[in-house]
Structure formats: structure tokens, C-alpha cells
Short mmCIF file of C-alpha atoms and ligand atoms in Angstrom, two decimals:
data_model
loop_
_atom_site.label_atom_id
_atom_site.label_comp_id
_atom_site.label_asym_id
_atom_site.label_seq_id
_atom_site.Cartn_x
_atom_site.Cartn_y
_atom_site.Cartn_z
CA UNK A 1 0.00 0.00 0.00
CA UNK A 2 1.51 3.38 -0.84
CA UNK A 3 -1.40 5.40 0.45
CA UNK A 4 -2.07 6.71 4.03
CA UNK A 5 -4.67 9.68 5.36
CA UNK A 6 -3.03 11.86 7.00
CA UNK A 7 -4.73 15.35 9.51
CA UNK A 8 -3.08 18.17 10.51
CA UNK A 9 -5.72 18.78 13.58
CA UNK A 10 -7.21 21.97 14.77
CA UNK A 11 -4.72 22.64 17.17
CA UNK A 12 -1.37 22.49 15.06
CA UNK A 13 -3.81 24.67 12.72
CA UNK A 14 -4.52 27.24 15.18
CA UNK A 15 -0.76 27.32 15.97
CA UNK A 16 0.31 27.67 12.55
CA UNK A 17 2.01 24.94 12.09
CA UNK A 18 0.55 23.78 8.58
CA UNK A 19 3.63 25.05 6.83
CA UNK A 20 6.17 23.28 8.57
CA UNK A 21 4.23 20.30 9.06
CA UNK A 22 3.62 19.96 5.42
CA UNK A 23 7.27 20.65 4.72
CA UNK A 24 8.43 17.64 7.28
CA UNK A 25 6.18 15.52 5.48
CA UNK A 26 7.95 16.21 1.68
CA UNK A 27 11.32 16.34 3.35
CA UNK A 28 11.25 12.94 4.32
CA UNK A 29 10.22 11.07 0.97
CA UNK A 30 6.25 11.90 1.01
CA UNK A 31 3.83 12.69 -1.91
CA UNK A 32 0.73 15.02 -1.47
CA UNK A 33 -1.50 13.33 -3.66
CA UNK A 34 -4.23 15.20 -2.91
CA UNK A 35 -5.15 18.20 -0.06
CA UNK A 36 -7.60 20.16 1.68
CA UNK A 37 -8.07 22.38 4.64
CA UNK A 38 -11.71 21.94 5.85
CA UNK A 39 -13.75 22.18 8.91
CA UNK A 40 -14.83 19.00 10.26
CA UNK A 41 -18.49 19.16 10.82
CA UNK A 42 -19.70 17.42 14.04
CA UNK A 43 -21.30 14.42 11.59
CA UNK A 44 -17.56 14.07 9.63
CA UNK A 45 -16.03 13.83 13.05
CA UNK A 46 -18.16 11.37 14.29
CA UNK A 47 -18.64 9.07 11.37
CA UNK A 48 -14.54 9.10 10.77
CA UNK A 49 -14.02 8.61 14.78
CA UNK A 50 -16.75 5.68 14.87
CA UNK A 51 -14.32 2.87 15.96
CA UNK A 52 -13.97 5.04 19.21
CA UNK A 53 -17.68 5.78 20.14
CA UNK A 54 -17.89 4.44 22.91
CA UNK A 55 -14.42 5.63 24.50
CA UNK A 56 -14.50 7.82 27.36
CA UNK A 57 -12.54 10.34 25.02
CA UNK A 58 -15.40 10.38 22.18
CA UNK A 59 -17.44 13.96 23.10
CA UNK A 60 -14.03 15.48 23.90
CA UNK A 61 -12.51 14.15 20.33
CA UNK A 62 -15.52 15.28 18.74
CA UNK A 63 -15.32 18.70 19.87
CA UNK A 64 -11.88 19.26 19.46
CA UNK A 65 -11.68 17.60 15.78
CA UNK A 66 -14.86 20.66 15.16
CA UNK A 67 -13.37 23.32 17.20
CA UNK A 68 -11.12 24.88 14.01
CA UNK A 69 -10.01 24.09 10.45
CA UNK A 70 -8.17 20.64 9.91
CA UNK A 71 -5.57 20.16 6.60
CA UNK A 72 -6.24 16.95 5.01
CA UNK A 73 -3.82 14.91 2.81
CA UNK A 74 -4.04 11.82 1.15
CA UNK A 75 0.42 10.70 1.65
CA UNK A 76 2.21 8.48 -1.21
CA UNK A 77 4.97 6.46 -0.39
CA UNK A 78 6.11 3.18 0.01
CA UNK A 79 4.97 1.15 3.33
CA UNK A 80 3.05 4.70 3.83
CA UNK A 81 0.80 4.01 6.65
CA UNK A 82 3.52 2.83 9.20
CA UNK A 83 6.19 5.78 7.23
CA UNK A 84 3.86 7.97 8.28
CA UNK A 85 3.14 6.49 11.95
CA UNK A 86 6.68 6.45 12.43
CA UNK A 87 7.22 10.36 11.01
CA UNK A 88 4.11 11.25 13.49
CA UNK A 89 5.71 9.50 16.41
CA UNK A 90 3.15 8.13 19.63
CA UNK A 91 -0.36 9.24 20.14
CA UNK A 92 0.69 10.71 23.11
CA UNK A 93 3.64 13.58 22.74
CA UNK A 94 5.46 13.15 26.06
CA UNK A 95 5.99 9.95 25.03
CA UNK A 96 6.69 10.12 21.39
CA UNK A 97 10.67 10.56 20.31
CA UNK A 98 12.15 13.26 20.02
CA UNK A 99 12.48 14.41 16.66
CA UNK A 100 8.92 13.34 15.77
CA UNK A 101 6.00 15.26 14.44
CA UNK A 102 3.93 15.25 17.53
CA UNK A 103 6.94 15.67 20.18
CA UNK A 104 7.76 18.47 17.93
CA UNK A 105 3.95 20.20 17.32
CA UNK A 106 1.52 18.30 19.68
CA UNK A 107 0.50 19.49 23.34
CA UNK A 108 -1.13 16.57 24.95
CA UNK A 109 -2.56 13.19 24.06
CA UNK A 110 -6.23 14.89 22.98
CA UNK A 111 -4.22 17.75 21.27
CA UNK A 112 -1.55 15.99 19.23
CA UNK A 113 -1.11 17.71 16.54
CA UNK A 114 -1.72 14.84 13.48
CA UNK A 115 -3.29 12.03 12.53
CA UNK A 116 -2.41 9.36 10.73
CA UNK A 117 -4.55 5.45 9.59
CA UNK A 118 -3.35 2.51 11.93
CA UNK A 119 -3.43 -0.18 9.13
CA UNK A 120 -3.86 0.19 5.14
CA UNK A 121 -7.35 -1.24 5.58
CA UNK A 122 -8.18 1.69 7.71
CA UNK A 123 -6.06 3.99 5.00
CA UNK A 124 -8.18 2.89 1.84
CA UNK A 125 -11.76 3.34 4.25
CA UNK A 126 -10.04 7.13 5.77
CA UNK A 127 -9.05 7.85 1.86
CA UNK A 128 -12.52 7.51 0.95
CA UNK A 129 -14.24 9.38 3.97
CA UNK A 130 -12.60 12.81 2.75
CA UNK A 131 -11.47 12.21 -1.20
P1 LIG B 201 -5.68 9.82 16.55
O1 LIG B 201 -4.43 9.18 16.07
O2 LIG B 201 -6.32 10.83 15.67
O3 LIG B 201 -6.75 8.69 16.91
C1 LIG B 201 -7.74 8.86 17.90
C2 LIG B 201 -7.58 10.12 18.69
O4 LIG B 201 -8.24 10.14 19.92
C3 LIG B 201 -6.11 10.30 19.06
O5 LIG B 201 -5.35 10.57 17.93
C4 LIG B 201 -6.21 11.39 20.09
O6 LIG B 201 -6.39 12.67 19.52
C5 LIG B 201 -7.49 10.99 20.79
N1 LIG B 201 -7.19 10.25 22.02
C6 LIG B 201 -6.66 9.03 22.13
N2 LIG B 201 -6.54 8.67 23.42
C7 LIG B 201 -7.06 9.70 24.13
C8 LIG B 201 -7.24 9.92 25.52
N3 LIG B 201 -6.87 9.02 26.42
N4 LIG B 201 -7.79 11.08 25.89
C9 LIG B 201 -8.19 12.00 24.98
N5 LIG B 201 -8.03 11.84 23.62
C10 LIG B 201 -7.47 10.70 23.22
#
């Protein structure tokens, strides 16, 4: 699979970290294939957060994902989904490496910055929601 979805959430947005964000992304071997900033609706969210409706986490991830613009990209390159994983670093930013995307952009493990599909069957079904 050479495909992966990729989010730049609301709060790297409201930072203004799109730039170097998308610029991390090409410098390490990554294709844009396709783009768009847009602002989830509360419906989008939900529907492309369904695996985690009933986490504890759901209302909170729903109204963050809504709360500003997100930048959506559809990534190219080979092995892209766990490329990309690795690039992003862990969910949570105090624990991912140093170096990574959300160590470098992300606040906490609700605000963190990007995200990216956990497994190409997840990538093709993300893909679709937005492109
Ligand atoms: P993401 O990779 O987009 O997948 C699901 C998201 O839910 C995750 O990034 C975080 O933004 C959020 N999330 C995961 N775990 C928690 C948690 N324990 N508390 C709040 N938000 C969480």
C-alpha cells in the first residue's frame, strides 16, 4: 500500500504549524496526492471517529476535531501508513521521540497535533471518507 490519510488537527492549525508540518512531510520522501483544509463538521467527526464511540474520550474528540479548520492529505509512499506512523511519532507527545512530528507540534494526548490510519485497511476506508 503506498497510500495513508493523514490530519493536521485543529490545534497544530490554530498554531500555525501547517507550513512546517507539510514541509516535514515532503522532506522525508512523502507525496501530497491530494489536499484540503476543511472544517470538520460534528457528523464528519463522528462518522470518521466511529471505531472510538464508545471511548470515554469520544465527546471530547468530537469537539476538538470541530473546534477549528483541519488540513487533510491523502500521503504516497512506500509502506506509507507505518512511514507515516513512524514520522508522526506516539499518540501521546510526552511519550513520542524526540524528533517526531507530535513531540515536535503536539501538546497533549487529545491535542496531538496529526493524525495518521493505523493499518492500510483503515487507509483505503479514511481515503474515501474525505477524497
Ligand atoms: P488519533 O491518532 O487521531 O486517533 C484517535 C484520537 O483520539 C487520538 O489521535 C487522540 O487525539 C485521541 N485520544 C486518544 N486517546 C485519548 C485519551 N486518552 N484522551 C483523549 N483523547 C485521546
Amino acid at each position: 500500500m503506498i497510500y495513508t490519510l493523514a490530519i493536521i488537527k485543529p490545534d497544530a492549525m490554530k498554531k500555525g504549524y501547517k507550513e512546517d508540518i507539510r514541509s516535514e512531510i515532503l522532506d522525508n520522501g512523502f507525496k501530497i496526492a491530494e489536499e484540503k483544509t476543511i472544517h470538520l463538521s460534528k457528523e464528519q467527526a463522528e462518522r470518521f471517529y466511529a471505531v472510538h464511540k464508545d471511548k470515554p474520550f469520544f465527546i471530547e474528540l468530537v469537539e476538538f476535531m470541530t473546534s477549528f479548520e483541519s488540513h487533510i492529505m491523502k500521503l504516497e509512499k512506500e509502506n506509507a501508513v507505518i512511514e507515516w506512523r513512524n514520522l508522526m511519532g506516539a499518540t501521546d507527545p510526552s511519550k513520542a521521540d524526540q524528533g517526531t512530528i507530535r513531540s515536535k507540534f503536539g501538546t497533549d494526548i487529545s491535542m496531538n497535533a496529526t493524525h495518521g490510519s493505523d493499518s492500510n485497511e483503515n487507509a483505503t476506508i479514511e481515503i474515501n471518507h474525505f477524497f
